Coordinates of C-alpha atoms in Angstrom, one line a residue:
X1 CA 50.9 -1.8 -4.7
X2 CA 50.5 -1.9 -1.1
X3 CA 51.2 2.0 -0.8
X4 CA 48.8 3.0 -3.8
X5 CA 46.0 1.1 -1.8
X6 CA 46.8 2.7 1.4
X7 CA 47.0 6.2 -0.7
X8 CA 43.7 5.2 -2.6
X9 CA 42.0 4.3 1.5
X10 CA 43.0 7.4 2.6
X11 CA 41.3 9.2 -0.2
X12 CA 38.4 7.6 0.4
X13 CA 38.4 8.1 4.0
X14 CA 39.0 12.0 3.4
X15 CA 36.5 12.2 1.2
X16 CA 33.9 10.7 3.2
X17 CA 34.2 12.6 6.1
X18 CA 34.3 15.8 3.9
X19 CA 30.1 14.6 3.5
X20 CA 31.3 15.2 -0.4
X21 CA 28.3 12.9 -2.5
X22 CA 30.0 10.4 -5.4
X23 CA 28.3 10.5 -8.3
X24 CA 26.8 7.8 -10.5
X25 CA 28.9 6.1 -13.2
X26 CA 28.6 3.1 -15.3
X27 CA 28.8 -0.1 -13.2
X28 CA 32.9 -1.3 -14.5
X29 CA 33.9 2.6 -14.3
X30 CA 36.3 3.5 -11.8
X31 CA 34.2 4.4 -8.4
X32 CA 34.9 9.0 -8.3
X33 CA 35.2 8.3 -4.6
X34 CA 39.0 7.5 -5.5
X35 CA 38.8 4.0 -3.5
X36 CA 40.4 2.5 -6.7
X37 CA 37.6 0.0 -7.3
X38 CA 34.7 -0.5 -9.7
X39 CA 31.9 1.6 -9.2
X40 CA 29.5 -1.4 -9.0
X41 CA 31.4 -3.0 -6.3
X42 CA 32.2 0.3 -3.8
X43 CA 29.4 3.0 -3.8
X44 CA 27.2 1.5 -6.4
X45 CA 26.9 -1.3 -4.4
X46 CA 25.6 1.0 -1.7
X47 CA 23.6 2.6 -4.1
X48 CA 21.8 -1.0 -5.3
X49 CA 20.9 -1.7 -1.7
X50 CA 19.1 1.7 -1.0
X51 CA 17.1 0.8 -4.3
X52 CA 16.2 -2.6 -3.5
X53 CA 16.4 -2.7 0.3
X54 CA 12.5 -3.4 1.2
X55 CA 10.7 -1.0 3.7
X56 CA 8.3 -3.2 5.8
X57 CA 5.8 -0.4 6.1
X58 CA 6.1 2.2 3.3
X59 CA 3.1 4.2 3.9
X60 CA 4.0 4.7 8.1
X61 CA 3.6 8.1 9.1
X62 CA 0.9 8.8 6.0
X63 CA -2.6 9.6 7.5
X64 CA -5.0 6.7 6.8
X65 CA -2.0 4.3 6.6
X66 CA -4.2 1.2 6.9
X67 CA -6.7 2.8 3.8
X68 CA -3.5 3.3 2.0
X69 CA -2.3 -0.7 2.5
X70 CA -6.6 -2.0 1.0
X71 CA -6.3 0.9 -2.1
X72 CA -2.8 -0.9 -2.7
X73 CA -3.9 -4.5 -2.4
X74 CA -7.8 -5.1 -1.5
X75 CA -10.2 -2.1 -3.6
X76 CA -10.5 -2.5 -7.4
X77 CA -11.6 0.9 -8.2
X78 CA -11.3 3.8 -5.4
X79 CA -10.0 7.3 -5.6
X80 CA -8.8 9.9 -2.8
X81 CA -7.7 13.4 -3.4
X82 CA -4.0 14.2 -2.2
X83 CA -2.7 17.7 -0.8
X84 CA 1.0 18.5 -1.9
X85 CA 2.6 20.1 1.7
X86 CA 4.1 23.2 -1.1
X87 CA 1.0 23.4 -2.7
X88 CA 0.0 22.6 -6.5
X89 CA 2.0 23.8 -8.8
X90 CA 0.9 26.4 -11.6
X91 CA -0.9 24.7 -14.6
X92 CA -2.1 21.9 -11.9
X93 CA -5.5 21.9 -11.1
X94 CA -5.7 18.6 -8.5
X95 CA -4.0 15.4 -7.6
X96 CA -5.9 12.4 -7.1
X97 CA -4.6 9.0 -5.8
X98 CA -6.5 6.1 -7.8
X99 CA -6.2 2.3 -7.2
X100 CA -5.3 1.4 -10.9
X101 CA -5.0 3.5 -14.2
X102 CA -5.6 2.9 -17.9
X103 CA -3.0 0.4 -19.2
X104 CA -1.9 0.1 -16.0
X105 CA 0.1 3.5 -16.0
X106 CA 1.8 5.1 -12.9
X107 CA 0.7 8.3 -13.7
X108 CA -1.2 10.6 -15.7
X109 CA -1.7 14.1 -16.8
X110 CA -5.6 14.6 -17.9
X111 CA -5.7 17.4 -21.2
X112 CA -7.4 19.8 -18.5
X113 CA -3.8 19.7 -16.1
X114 CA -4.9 17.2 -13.2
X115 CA -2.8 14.2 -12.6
X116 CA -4.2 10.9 -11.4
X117 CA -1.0 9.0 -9.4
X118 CA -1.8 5.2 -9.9
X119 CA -1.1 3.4 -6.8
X120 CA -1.4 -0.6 -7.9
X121 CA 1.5 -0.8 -10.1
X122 CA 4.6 -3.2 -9.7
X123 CA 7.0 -2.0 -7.2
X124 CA 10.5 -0.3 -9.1
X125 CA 12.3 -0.7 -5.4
X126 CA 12.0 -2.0 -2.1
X127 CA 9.8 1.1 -1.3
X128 CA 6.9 1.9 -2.8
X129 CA 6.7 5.1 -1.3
X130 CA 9.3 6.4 -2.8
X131 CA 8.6 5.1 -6.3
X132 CA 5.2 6.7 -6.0
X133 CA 7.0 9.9 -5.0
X134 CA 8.8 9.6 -8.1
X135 CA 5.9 9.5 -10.4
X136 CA 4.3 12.2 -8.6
X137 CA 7.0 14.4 -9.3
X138 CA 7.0 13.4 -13.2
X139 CA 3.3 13.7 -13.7
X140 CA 3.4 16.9 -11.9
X141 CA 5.6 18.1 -15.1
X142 CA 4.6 16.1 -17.7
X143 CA 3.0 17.9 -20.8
X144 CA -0.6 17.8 -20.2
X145 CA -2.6 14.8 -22.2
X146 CA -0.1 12.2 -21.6
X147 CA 1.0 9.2 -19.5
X148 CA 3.9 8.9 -17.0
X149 CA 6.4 5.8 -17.4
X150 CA 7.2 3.6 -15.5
X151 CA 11.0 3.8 -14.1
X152 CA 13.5 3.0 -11.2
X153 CA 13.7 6.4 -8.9
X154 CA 17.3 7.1 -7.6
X155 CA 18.7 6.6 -4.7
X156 CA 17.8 9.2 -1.7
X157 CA 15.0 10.4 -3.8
X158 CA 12.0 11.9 -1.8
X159 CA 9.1 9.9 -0.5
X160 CA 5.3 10.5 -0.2
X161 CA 6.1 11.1 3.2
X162 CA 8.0 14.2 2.0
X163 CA 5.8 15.9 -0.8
X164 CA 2.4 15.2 1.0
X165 CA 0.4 17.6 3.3
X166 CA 0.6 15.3 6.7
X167 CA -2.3 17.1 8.0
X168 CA -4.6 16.4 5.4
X169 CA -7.7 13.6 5.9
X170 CA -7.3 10.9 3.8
X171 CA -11.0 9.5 3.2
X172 CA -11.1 7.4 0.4
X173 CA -13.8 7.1 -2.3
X174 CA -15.0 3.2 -3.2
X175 CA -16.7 3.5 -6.8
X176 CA -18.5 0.8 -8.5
X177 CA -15.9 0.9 -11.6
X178 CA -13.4 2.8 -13.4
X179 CA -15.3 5.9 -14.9
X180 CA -12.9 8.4 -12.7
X181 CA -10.3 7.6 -15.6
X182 CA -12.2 10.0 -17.4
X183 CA -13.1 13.5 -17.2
X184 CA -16.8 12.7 -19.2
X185 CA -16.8 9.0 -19.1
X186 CA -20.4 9.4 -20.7
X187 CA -19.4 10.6 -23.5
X188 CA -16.8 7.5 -24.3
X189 CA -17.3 5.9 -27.2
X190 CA -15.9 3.4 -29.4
X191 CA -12.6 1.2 -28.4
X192 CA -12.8 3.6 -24.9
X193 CA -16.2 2.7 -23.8
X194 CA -15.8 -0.6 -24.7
X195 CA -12.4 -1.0 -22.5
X196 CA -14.1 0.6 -19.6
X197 CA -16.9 -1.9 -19.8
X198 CA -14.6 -4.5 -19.9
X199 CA -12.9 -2.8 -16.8
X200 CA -16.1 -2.6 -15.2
X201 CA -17.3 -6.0 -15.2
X202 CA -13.7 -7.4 -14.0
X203 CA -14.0 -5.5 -11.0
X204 CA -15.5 -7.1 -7.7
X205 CA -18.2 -4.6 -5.7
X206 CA -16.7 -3.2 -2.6
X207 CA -18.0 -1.5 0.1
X208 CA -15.7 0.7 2.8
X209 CA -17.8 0.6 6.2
X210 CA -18.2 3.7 7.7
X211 CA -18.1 2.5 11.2
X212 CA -14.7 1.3 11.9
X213 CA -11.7 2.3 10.2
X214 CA -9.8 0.6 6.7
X215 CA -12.6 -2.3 7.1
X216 CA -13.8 -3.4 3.3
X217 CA -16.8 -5.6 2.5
X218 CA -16.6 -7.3 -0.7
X219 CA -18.9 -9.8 -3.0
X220 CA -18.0 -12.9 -4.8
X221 CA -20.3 -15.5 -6.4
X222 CA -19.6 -18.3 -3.3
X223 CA -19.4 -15.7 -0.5
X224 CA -19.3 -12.4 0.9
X225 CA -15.5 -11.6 3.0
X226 CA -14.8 -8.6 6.0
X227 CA -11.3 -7.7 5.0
X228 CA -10.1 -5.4 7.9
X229 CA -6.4 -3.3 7.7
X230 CA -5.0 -2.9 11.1
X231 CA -2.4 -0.7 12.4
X232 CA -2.0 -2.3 15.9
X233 CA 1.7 -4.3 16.6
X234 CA 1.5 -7.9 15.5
X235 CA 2.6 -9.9 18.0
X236 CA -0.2 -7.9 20.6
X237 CA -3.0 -8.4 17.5
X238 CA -2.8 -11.7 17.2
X239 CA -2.3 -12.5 20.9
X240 CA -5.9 -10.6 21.3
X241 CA -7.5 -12.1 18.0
X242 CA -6.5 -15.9 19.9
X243 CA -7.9 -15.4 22.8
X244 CA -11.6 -14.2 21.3
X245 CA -11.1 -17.2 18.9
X246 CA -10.5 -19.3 22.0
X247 CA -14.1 -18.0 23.5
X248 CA -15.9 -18.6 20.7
X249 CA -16.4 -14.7 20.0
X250 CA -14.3 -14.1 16.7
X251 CA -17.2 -14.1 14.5
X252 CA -19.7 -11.0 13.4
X253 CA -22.3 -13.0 14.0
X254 CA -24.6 -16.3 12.6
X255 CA -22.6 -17.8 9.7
X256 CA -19.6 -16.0 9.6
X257 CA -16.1 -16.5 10.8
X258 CA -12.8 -15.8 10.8
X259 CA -10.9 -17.3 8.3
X260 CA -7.9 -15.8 9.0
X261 CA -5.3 -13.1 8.1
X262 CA -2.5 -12.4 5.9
X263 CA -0.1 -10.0 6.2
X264 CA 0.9 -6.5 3.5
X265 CA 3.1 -3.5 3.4
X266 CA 3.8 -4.4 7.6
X267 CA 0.4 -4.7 8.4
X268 CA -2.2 -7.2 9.6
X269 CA -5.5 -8.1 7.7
X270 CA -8.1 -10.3 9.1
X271 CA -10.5 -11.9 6.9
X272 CA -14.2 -13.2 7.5
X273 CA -16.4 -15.2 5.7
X274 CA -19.9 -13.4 5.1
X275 CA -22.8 -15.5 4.2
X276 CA -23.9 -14.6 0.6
X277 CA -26.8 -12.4 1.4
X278 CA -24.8 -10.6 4.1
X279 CA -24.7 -6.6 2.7
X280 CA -21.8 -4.4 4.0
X281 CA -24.6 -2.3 5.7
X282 CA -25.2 -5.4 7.8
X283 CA -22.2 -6.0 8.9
X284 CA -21.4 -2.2 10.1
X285 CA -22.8 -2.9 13.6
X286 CA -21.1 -6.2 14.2
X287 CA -17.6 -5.1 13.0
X288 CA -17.9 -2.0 15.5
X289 CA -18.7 -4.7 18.5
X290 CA -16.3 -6.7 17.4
X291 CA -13.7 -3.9 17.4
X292 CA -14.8 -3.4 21.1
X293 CA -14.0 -6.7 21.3
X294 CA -10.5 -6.7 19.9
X295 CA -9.4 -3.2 22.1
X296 CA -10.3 -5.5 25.4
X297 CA -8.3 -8.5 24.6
X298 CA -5.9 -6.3 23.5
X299 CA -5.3 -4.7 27.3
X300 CA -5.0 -8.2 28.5
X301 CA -1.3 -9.5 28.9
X302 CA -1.5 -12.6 30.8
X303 CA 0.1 -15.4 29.1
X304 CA -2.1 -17.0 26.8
X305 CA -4.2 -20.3 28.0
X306 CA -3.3 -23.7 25.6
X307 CA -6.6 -23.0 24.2
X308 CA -5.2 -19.7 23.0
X309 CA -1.7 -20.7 22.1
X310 CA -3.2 -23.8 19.9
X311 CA -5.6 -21.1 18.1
X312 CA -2.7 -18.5 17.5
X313 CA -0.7 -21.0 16.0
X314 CA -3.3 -21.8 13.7
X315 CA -3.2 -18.5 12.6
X316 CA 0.2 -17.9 12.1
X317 CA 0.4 -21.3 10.1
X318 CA -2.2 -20.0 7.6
X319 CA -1.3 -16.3 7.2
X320 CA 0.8 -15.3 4.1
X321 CA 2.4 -12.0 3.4
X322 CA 1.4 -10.4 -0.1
X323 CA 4.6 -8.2 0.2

């Protein structure tokens, strides 16, 4: 026994530094790499962790990274149109990124060839990048007029990071509900106009400012909120968001204030309260002082007063993490 497990090692070991791949088999099936094991407990188990293994920041090294993190959690209905790095394929007039689909599908060929790629859908993996990358592919093959499942990508498989144009803008489009699902949304009718009225009225009116970057104004019943996506490092963000806190200069002005921050896809979101009557046009000038603001106490890096530390803390006591 001891000699066929040295035998089956050594099998292994060759084969591995060959670079050979091992392909997938059912779980209880003996693993191909010749290790003399169960599949599920040799490579399949490395293949389980690649799958569910979560990326902290899935949409790093995408251009508008932060716009990316407030279409995926913050903006009920927005759309941006994606560039494929080898170009669209034949049949395939456009590619457009939109917040949520019909019926909550991951993707979608329109009749006309165009494919919508939903992006608020429940993750498959640990990296939603990849699982979007997945559907992109699909929908990009699908016959025209139809939907794209939902399913779990394999392992290695490419990410947006690989089939996007990396020099394209990335300028999302805020709409005021869901009419980009269809190609003539004034012609619905029937069971489809009522859905998207229903759609419609769910959806909570957001605003993108134009002054600052990945900053959304939004408008509730009780009060108006500033939720801002930023890229900066965490520890040095919320060091600089204490110490204007601590001076009394956190606020964009009479009756609003920070409430806080939470924390999705490895970024940081402040929040501010807004008073009711407070319109994302009046807040574009105060959220570009206050970014002034922010890069200052951001260059500072003396240690923080106990004024600062006791405000920080209360930050990092009520932040959560969506993700």
């Amino acid at each position: 026994m001891g000699k066929k497990r040295a035998n089956a090692g050594a099998g292994k070991g060759s084969r591995a530094a060959a670079g050979g791949a091992v392909a997938v088999v059912g779980a209880r099936e003996p693993c191909p790499c010749g290790s003399g094991r169960r599949y599920k407990a040799c490579h399949g188990r490395e293949a389980a962790h690649a799958v569910t293994e979560l990326v902290r920041r899935p949409f790093e090294g995408l251009p508008g990274e932060c716009d990316w993190v407030a279409l995926r959690e913050l903006v009920p209905a927005a759309t941006v149109p994606l560039t494929l790095n080898a170009g669209l394929p034949e049949g395939v007039p456009s590619v457009t990124l939109g917040t949520v689909l019909p019926m909550a599908w991951p993707g979608l060929r329109r009749d006309t060839g165009g494919v919508l790629l939903g992006l608020q859908n429940d993750a498959a993996t640990g990296d939603v990048s990849r699982d979007l990358a997945d559907t992109l592919q699909r929908a990009l093959e699908v016959t025209p007029g139809n939907p794209v499942e939902g399913r779990r990508p394999a392992p290695g498989g490419p990410r947006l990071q690989d089939l996007l144009d990396l020099s394209a803008p990335f300028v999302p489009e805020v709409h005021t509900g869901f009419e980009f699902w269809l190609e003539d949304a004034e012609t619905a009718t029937g069971e489809v106009a009522a859905s998207l009225e229903q759609a419609n009225q769910a959806a909570i009116p957001t605003v993108r400012l134009t002054g600052v970057d990945a900053a959304y104004w939004c408008e509730t019943p009780e009060k108006n909120h500033l939720r801002w996506v930023m890229a900066h490092p965490e520890e040095t963000l919320l060091d600089a968001m204490a110490r204007l806190h601590a001076a009394g200069v956190s606020s964009l002005g009479d009756g609003t204030r920070l409430v806080g921050s939470f924390r999705a896809h490895g970024l940081v979101v402040p929040v501010w309260d807004l008073p009711v009557g407070m319109s994302a046009d009046e807040v574009e000038k105060p959220a570009a002082v206050f970014g002034e603001r922010l890069a200052e106490a951001m260059a500072r890096t003396e240690p923080l007063t106990a004024e600062e530390r006791r405000a920080r803390s209360g930050f990092t006591n009520r932040q959560i993490t969506l993700n």
